[in-house]
Amino acid sequence: QIVRCGVFTSDRDKAVEYMKDKNVAEKRERKDSITWFLDNGEQWVWTNWNESHRGYRFYKVAVDRDINRNIYECLVMPYIGLYCCSFEII
């Protein structure tokens, strides 16, 4: 099973800083997103989150304490319902 995890922040540098201490096996970067593949099988995703991102379920999330309230209520909360086992504030 692939475990997908999300980093919710509008600050790309903050996402990179959060992931720097994890055991990253591979990193794929695009202009508006980064996916980290960890050696334990987890996939961590950061992107410019907005309403067009739908269909995700996250096992673990890291949420910026300064995140937009609308993004939190409309995206983060539905993505973590009944599946998320770890919620961290960054």
PDB file of C-alpha atoms in Angstrom:
ATOM      1  CA  GLN A   1       0.000   0.000   0.000  1.00  0.00           C
ATOM      2  CA  ILE A   2       1.238   3.460  -0.891  1.00  0.00           C
ATOM      3  CA  VAL A   3       0.860   5.865   2.004  1.00  0.00           C
ATOM      4  CA  ARG A   4       0.289   9.436   0.828  1.00  0.00           C
ATOM      5  CA  CYS A   5       0.980  12.318   3.190  1.00  0.00           C
ATOM      6  CA  GLY A   6       0.515  16.067   2.726  1.00  0.00           C
ATOM      7  CA  VAL A   7       2.330  19.260   3.657  1.00  0.00           C
ATOM      8  CA  PHE A   8      -0.136  22.158   3.785  1.00  0.00           C
ATOM      9  CA  THR A   9       1.575  25.522   3.606  1.00  0.00           C
ATOM     10  CA  SER A  10       1.691  28.312   1.059  1.00  0.00           C
ATOM     11  CA  ASP A  11       5.446  28.658   1.688  1.00  0.00           C
ATOM     12  CA  ARG A  12       7.497  26.290  -0.490  1.00  0.00           C
ATOM     13  CA  ASP A  13      10.614  26.888   1.614  1.00  0.00           C
ATOM     14  CA  LYS A  14       8.750  25.923   4.783  1.00  0.00           C
ATOM     15  CA  ALA A  15       7.722  22.624   3.173  1.00  0.00           C
ATOM     16  CA  VAL A  16      11.303  21.915   2.112  1.00  0.00           C
ATOM     17  CA  GLU A  17      12.537  22.756   5.610  1.00  0.00           C
ATOM     18  CA  TYR A  18       9.957  20.397   7.145  1.00  0.00           C
ATOM     19  CA  MET A  19      11.073  17.526   4.904  1.00  0.00           C
ATOM     20  CA  LYS A  20      14.841  18.005   5.284  1.00  0.00           C
ATOM     21  CA  ASP A  21      15.192  15.618   8.244  1.00  0.00           C
ATOM     22  CA  LYS A  22      13.195  12.783   6.685  1.00  0.00           C
ATOM     23  CA  ASN A  23      14.847   9.834   4.921  1.00  0.00           C
ATOM     24  CA  VAL A  24      14.119  10.870   1.336  1.00  0.00           C
ATOM     25  CA  ALA A  25      14.930   8.273  -1.315  1.00  0.00           C
ATOM     26  CA  GLU A  26      13.717  10.371  -4.268  1.00  0.00           C
ATOM     27  CA  LYS A  27      12.444  13.907  -4.791  1.00  0.00           C
ATOM     28  CA  ARG A  28      10.428  15.126  -7.788  1.00  0.00           C
ATOM     29  CA  GLU A  29       9.992  18.865  -8.238  1.00  0.00           C
ATOM     30  CA  ARG A  30       7.741  20.863 -10.497  1.00  0.00           C
ATOM     31  CA  LYS A  31       7.122  24.567 -10.607  1.00  0.00           C
ATOM     32  CA  ASP A  32       4.096  24.313  -8.318  1.00  0.00           C
ATOM     33  CA  SER A  33       4.610  21.025  -6.455  1.00  0.00           C
ATOM     34  CA  ILE A  34       7.113  18.696  -4.827  1.00  0.00           C
ATOM     35  CA  THR A  35       6.740  14.985  -4.112  1.00  0.00           C
ATOM     36  CA  TRP A  36       9.128  13.235  -1.750  1.00  0.00           C
ATOM     37  CA  PHE A  37       9.400   9.429  -1.764  1.00  0.00           C
ATOM     38  CA  LEU A  38      10.704   8.214   1.591  1.00  0.00           C
ATOM     39  CA  ASP A  39      12.637   5.024   2.146  1.00  0.00           C
ATOM     40  CA  ASN A  40       9.789   3.692   4.334  1.00  0.00           C
ATOM     41  CA  GLY A  41       7.306   3.843   1.408  1.00  0.00           C
ATOM     42  CA  GLU A  42       5.573   7.106   2.320  1.00  0.00           C
ATOM     43  CA  GLN A  43       4.917   9.740  -0.345  1.00  0.00           C
ATOM     44  CA  TRP A  44       4.802  13.332   0.896  1.00  0.00           C
ATOM     45  CA  VAL A  45       3.176  15.953  -1.329  1.00  0.00           C
ATOM     46  CA  TRP A  46       3.386  19.731  -1.246  1.00  0.00           C
ATOM     47  CA  THR A  47       1.654  21.913  -3.813  1.00  0.00           C
ATOM     48  CA  ASN A  48      -0.053  25.269  -4.067  1.00  0.00           C
ATOM     49  CA  TRP A  49      -3.251  23.913  -2.539  1.00  0.00           C
ATOM     50  CA  ASN A  50      -6.519  25.284  -3.903  1.00  0.00           C
ATOM     51  CA  GLU A  51     -10.033  24.129  -4.664  1.00  0.00           C
ATOM     52  CA  SER A  52      -8.948  22.426  -7.905  1.00  0.00           C
ATOM     53  CA  HIS A  53      -7.052  19.784  -5.914  1.00  0.00           C
ATOM     54  CA  ARG A  54      -9.598  17.107  -5.152  1.00  0.00           C
ATOM     55  CA  GLY A  55      -9.599  13.369  -4.535  1.00  0.00           C
ATOM     56  CA  TYR A  56      -6.724  13.108  -2.084  1.00  0.00           C
ATOM     57  CA  ARG A  57      -6.751  11.060   1.121  1.00  0.00           C
ATOM     58  CA  PHE A  58      -3.877  11.602   3.499  1.00  0.00           C
ATOM     59  CA  TYR A  59      -2.479   9.256   6.103  1.00  0.00           C
ATOM     60  CA  LYS A  60      -0.322  11.966   7.689  1.00  0.00           C
ATOM     61  CA  VAL A  61      -0.390  15.736   7.365  1.00  0.00           C
ATOM     62  CA  ALA A  62       1.740  18.679   8.409  1.00  0.00           C
ATOM     63  CA  VAL A  63      -0.254  21.921   8.464  1.00  0.00           C
ATOM     64  CA  ASP A  64       1.169  25.432   8.619  1.00  0.00           C
ATOM     65  CA  ARG A  65      -0.173  27.315  11.625  1.00  0.00           C
ATOM     66  CA  ASP A  66      -0.746  30.319   9.316  1.00  0.00           C
ATOM     67  CA  ILE A  67      -2.714  28.441   6.647  1.00  0.00           C
ATOM     68  CA  ASN A  68      -5.691  30.122   5.028  1.00  0.00           C
ATOM     69  CA  ARG A  69      -8.845  29.176   6.953  1.00  0.00           C
ATOM     70  CA  ASN A  70     -10.756  28.389   3.748  1.00  0.00           C
ATOM     71  CA  ILE A  71      -8.027  25.980   2.574  1.00  0.00           C
ATOM     72  CA  TYR A  72      -8.065  24.325   6.000  1.00  0.00           C
ATOM     73  CA  GLU A  73     -11.832  23.883   6.131  1.00  0.00           C
ATOM     74  CA  CYS A  74     -12.443  23.002   2.470  1.00  0.00           C
ATOM     75  CA  LEU A  75      -9.373  20.888   1.701  1.00  0.00           C
ATOM     76  CA  VAL A  76      -7.442  19.731   4.745  1.00  0.00           C
ATOM     77  CA  MET A  77     -10.406  18.568   6.807  1.00  0.00           C
ATOM     78  CA  PRO A  78     -12.059  16.506   4.026  1.00  0.00           C
ATOM     79  CA  TYR A  79      -8.683  14.981   3.032  1.00  0.00           C
ATOM     80  CA  ILE A  80      -7.991  13.658   6.509  1.00  0.00           C
ATOM     81  CA  GLY A  81     -11.428  12.404   7.520  1.00  0.00           C
ATOM     82  CA  LEU A  82     -11.442   8.791   8.796  1.00  0.00           C
ATOM     83  CA  TYR A  83      -8.005   7.975   7.357  1.00  0.00           C
ATOM     84  CA  CYS A  84      -5.434  10.319   8.895  1.00  0.00           C
ATOM     85  CA  CYS A  85      -3.407   8.997  11.829  1.00  0.00           C
ATOM     86  CA  SER A  86      -0.972  11.904  12.288  1.00  0.00           C
ATOM     87  CA  PHE A  87      -1.646  15.656  12.314  1.00  0.00           C
ATOM     88  CA  GLU A  88       1.292  17.987  12.943  1.00  0.00           C
ATOM     89  CA  ILE A  89       1.305  21.773  13.106  1.00  0.00           C
ATOM     90  CA  ILE A  90       4.367  23.416  11.567  1.00  0.00           C
TER      91      ILE A  90
END
